[in-house]
Coordinates of C-alpha atoms in Angstrom, one line a residue:
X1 CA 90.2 111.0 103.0
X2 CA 93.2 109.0 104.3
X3 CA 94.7 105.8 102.9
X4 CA 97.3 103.8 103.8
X5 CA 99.8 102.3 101.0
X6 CA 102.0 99.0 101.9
X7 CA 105.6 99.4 100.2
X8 CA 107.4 103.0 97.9
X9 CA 108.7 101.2 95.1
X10 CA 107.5 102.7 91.7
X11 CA 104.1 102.1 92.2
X12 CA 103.4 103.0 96.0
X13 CA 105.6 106.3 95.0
X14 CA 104.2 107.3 92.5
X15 CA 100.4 106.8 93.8
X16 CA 101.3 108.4 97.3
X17 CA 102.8 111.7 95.3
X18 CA 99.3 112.2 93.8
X19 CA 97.1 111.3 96.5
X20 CA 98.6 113.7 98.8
X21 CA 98.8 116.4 95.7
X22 CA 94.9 115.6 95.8
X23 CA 94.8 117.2 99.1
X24 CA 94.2 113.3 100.8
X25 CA 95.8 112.1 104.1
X26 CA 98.2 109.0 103.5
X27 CA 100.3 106.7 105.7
X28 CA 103.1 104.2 104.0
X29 CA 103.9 101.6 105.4
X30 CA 107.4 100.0 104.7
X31 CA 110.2 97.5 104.9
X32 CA 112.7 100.7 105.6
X33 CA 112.5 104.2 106.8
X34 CA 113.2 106.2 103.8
X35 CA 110.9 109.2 103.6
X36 CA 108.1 109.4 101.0
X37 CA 107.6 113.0 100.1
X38 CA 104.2 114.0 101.7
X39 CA 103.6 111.0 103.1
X40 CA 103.8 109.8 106.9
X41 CA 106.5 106.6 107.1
X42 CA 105.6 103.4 109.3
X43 CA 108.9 101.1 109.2
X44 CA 107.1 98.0 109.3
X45 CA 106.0 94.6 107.9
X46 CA 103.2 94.3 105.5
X47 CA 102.8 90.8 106.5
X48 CA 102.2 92.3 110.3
X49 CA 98.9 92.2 111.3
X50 CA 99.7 94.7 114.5
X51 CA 101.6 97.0 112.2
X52 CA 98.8 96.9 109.8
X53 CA 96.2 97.7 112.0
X54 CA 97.6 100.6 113.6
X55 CA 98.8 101.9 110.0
X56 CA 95.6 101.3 108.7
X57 CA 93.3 103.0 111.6
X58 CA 91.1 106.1 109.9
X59 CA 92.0 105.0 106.2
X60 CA 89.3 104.5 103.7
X61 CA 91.4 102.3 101.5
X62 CA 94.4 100.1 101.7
X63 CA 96.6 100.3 98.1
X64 CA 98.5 96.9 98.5
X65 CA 102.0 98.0 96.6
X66 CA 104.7 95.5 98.1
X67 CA 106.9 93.5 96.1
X68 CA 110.0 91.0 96.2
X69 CA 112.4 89.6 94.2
X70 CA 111.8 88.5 90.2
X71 CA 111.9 85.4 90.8
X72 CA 108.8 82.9 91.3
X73 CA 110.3 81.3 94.8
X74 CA 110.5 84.7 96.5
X75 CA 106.6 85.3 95.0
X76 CA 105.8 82.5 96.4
X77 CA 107.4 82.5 99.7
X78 CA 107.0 86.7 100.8
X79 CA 103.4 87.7 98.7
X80 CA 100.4 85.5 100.0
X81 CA 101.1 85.8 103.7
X82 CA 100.9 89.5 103.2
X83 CA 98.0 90.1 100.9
X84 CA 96.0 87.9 103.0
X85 CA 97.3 89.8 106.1
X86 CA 96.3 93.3 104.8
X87 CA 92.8 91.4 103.8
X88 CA 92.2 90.3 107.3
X89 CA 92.8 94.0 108.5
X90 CA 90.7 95.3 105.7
X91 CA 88.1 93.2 106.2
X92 CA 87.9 93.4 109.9
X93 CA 88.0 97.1 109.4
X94 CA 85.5 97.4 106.5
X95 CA 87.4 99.0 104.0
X96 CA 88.7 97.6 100.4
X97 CA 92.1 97.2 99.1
X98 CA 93.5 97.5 95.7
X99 CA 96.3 95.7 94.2
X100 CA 97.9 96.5 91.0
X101 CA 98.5 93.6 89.3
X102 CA 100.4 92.3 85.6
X103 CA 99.5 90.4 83.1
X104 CA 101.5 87.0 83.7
X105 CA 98.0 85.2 85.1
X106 CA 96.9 85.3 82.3
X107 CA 99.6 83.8 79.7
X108 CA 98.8 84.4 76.2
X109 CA 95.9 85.8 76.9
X110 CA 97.5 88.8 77.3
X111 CA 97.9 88.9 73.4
X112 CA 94.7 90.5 73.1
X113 CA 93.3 91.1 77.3
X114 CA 90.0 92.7 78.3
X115 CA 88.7 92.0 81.8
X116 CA 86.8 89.1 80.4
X117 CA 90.3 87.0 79.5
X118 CA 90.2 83.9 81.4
X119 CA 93.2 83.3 83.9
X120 CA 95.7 80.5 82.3
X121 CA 99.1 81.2 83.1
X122 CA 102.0 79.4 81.1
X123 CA 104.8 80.3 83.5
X124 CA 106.1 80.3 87.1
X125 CA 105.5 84.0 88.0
X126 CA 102.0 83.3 85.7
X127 CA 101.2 80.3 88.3
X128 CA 102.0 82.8 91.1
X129 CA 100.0 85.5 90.3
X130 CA 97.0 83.0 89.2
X131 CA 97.1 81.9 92.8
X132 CA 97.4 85.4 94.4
X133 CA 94.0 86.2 92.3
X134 CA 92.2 83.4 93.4
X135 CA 93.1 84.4 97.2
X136 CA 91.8 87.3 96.4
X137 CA 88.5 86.1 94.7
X138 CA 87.8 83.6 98.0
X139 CA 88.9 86.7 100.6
X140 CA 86.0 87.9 102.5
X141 CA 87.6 91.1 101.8
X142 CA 86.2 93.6 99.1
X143 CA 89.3 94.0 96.7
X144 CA 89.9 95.3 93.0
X145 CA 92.7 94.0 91.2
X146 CA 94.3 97.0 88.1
X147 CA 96.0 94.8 85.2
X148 CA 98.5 97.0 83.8
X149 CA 101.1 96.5 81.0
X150 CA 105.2 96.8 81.1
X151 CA 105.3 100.4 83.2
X152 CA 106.8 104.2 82.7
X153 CA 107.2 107.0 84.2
X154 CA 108.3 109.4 86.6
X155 CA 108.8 106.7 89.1
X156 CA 110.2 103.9 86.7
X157 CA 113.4 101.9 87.8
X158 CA 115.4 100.4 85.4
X159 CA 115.3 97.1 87.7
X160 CA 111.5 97.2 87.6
X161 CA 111.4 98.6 84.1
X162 CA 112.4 96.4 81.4
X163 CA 111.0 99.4 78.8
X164 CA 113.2 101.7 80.6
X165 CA 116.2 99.4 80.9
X166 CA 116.5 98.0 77.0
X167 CA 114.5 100.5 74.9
X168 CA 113.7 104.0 76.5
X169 CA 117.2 104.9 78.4
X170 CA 119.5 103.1 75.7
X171 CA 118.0 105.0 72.6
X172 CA 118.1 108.1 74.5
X173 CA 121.5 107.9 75.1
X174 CA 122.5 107.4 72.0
X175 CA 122.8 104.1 72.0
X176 CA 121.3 100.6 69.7
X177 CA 118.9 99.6 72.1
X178 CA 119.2 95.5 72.8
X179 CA 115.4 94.4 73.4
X180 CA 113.2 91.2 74.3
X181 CA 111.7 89.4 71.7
X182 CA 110.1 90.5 68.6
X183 CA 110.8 94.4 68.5
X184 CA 108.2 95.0 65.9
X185 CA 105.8 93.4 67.5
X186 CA 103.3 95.7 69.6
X187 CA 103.7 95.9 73.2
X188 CA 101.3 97.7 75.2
X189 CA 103.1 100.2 78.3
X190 CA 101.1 101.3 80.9
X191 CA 102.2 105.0 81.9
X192 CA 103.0 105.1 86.1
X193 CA 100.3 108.0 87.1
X194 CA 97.6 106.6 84.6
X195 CA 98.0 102.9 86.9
X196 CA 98.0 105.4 90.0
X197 CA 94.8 107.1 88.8
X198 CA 93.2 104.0 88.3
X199 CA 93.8 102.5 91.5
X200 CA 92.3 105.3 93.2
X201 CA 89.3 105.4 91.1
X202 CA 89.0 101.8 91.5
X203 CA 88.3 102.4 95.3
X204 CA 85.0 102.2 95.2
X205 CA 84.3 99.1 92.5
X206 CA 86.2 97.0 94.8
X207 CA 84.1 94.3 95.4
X208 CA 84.1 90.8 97.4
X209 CA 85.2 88.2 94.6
X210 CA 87.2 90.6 93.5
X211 CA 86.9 93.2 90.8
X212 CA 89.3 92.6 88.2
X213 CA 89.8 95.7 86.1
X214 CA 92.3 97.0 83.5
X215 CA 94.4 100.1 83.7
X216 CA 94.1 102.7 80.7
X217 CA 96.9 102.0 79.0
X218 CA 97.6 103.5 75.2
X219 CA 97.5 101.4 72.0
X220 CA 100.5 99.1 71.6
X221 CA 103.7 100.3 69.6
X222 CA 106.7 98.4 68.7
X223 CA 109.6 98.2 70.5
X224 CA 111.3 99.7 67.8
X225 CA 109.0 102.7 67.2
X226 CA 109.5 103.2 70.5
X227 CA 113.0 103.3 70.3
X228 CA 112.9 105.8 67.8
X229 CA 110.7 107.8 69.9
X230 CA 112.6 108.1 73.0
X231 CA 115.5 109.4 70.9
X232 CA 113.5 112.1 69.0
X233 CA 112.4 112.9 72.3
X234 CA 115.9 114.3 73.5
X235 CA 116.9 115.0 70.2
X236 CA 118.9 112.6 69.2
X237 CA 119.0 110.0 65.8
X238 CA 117.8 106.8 66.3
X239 CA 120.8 104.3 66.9
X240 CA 119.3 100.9 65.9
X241 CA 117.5 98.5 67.4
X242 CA 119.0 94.7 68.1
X243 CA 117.2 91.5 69.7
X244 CA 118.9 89.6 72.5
X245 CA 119.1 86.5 71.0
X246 CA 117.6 83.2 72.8
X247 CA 121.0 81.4 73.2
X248 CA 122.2 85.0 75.0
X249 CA 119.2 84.9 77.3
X250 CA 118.9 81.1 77.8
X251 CA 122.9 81.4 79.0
X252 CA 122.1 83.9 81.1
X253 CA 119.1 82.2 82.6
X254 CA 121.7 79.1 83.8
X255 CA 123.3 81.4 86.3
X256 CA 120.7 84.3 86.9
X257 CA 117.5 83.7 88.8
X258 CA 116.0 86.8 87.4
X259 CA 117.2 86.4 83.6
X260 CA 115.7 82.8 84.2
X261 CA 112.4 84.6 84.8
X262 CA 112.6 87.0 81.8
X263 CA 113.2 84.1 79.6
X264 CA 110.2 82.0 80.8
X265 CA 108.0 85.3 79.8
X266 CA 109.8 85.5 76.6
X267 CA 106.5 85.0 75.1
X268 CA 105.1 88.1 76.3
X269 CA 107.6 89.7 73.7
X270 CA 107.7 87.3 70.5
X271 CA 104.1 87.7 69.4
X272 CA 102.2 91.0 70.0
X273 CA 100.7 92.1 73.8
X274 CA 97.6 94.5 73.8
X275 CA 95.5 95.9 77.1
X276 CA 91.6 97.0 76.0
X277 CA 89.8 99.8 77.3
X278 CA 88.0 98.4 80.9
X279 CA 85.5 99.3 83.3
X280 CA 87.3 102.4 84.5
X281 CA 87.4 103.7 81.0
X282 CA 84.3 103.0 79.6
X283 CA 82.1 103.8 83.2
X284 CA 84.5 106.1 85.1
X285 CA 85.9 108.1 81.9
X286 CA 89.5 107.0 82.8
X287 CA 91.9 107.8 79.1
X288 CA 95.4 106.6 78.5
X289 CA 97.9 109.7 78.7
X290 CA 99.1 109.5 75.2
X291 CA 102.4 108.5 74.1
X292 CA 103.6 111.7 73.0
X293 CA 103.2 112.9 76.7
X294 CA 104.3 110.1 78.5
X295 CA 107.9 110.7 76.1
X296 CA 107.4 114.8 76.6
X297 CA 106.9 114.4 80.2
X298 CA 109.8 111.9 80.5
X299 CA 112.4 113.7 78.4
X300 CA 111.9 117.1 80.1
X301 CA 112.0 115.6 83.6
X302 CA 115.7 114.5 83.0
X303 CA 117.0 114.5 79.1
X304 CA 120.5 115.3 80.6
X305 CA 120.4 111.9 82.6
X306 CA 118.6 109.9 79.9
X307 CA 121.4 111.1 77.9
X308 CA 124.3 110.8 80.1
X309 CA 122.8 106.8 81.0

């Protein structure tokens, strides 16, 4: 099989690293030209439908991976006009795409979410992401959407990564990690290749209306068991964990566009956030890797930096 991925940020990576290790053909296409290991590089617009076409000719799949800036103006200005771009080529070719997708549509729902939670976003990146879902849902296109949690792994970026940035890298390095909301409340993480495996797999449920499906994603663990964790991982004792206060982020959200964002989710970290087992679990025998790996994998695949950050 081929398949073509739109953007290589942490998703689009990591999935093109195991399709091709899966012995499958795969084109990205992307804003720059910076090579994807076993992948063929387009430079190109997803929002172009000529750049899409050609991309796409032969696939059997479009995976939809773009992003842009955290903040909801930027959703809402570069993200529509390119998914319904790569649905018009899909559609017009006959093959599905799959997006991944968070959980922001669905606002406190995502307390306790199974693929029957009702959409009701409470923010502005909630509002965007409703909207995006509903495009979807009206496409002609057949498309399956993978909710997954806060995301690790080999692929992570601490920019992406709010996990990585305040909890996994700081407590690895010795240091009191300095983390969103309620650190003993559970938070569900959803490890990199388990999304990637679930968006392939979700290839053929795509559906049109739009198959909305959850990632596997591991039982929910505090923030500061995780913290603890991620030290024991690279041997280290666990340095404390402290919570940004409100006022601190509330400041910060007066002059930063993206800390503006992370305080209007600030309710996806004071009261506990938990992904149930879906379709792909239950039907297509998809498991969470468990936490102990997800740490054992990402310890050994760089302690020295983790410790050194």
């Amino acid at each position: 099989m081929r398949y073509l991925i739109t953007g290589a940020g942490q998703i689009g990576t990591q999935l093109a690293a195991d399709l091709t290790a899966a012995g499958h053909g795969v084109t990205v296409l992307r804003g720059g030209a910076g090579a994807v290991p076993g992948a063929a590089v387009r430079s190109g617009d997803a929002g172009d439908w000529d750049a899409l076409r050609s991309a796409a000719a032969g696939a059997a799949a479009i995976f939809h991976c773009i992003h842009a800036a955290y903040s909801a103006g930027a959703w809402s200005r570069e993200l529509p006009q390119r998914e319904t771009a790569v649905m018009d080529v899909a559609a017009g070719l006959g093959i599905p795409v799959v997006f991944p997708e968070s959980v922001y549509a669905f606002g406190r729902g995502a307390r306790d979410l199974d693929e029957e939670t009702p959409i009701a976003p409470v923010s502005p990146l909630g509002r965007v992401r409703a909207r995006l879902l509903a495009a979807r849902a009206a496409h002609a296109a057949r498309t399956a959407s993978i909710v997954a949690s806060d995301l690790v792994g080999p692929t992570a970026r601490p920019k992406a990564s709010v996990i990585l940035a305040t909890v996994l890298r700081p407590a690895a390095a010795g240091r009191r990690a300095l983390v969103m909301g309620d650190p003993d409340a559970p938070h569900a993480v959803t490890y990199l290749p388990d999304l990637a495996r679930a968006m392939a797999a979700a290839v053929p449920l795509a559906e049109p209306g739009g198959a909305v499906l959850v990632a596997p994603t591991a039982p929910a663990r505090s923030q500061r068991r995780m913290a603890v964790d991620a030290a024991a991982a690279v041997g280290r004792a666990p340095a404390g964990v402290g919570r940004i206060p409100s006022a601190a982020l509330a400041l910060g959200a007066s002059v930063s566009p993206a800390t503006r964002e992370l305080f209007r989710q600030r309710y996806l970290w004071n009261a506990p956030s938990e992904l149930r087992p879906g379709r792909l679990t239950v039907e297509s025998g998809l498991e969470p890797t468990p936490w102990e790996n997800v740490l054992r994998e990402w310890a050994g695949a760089g302690s020295a930096k983790h410790s050194a950050a």
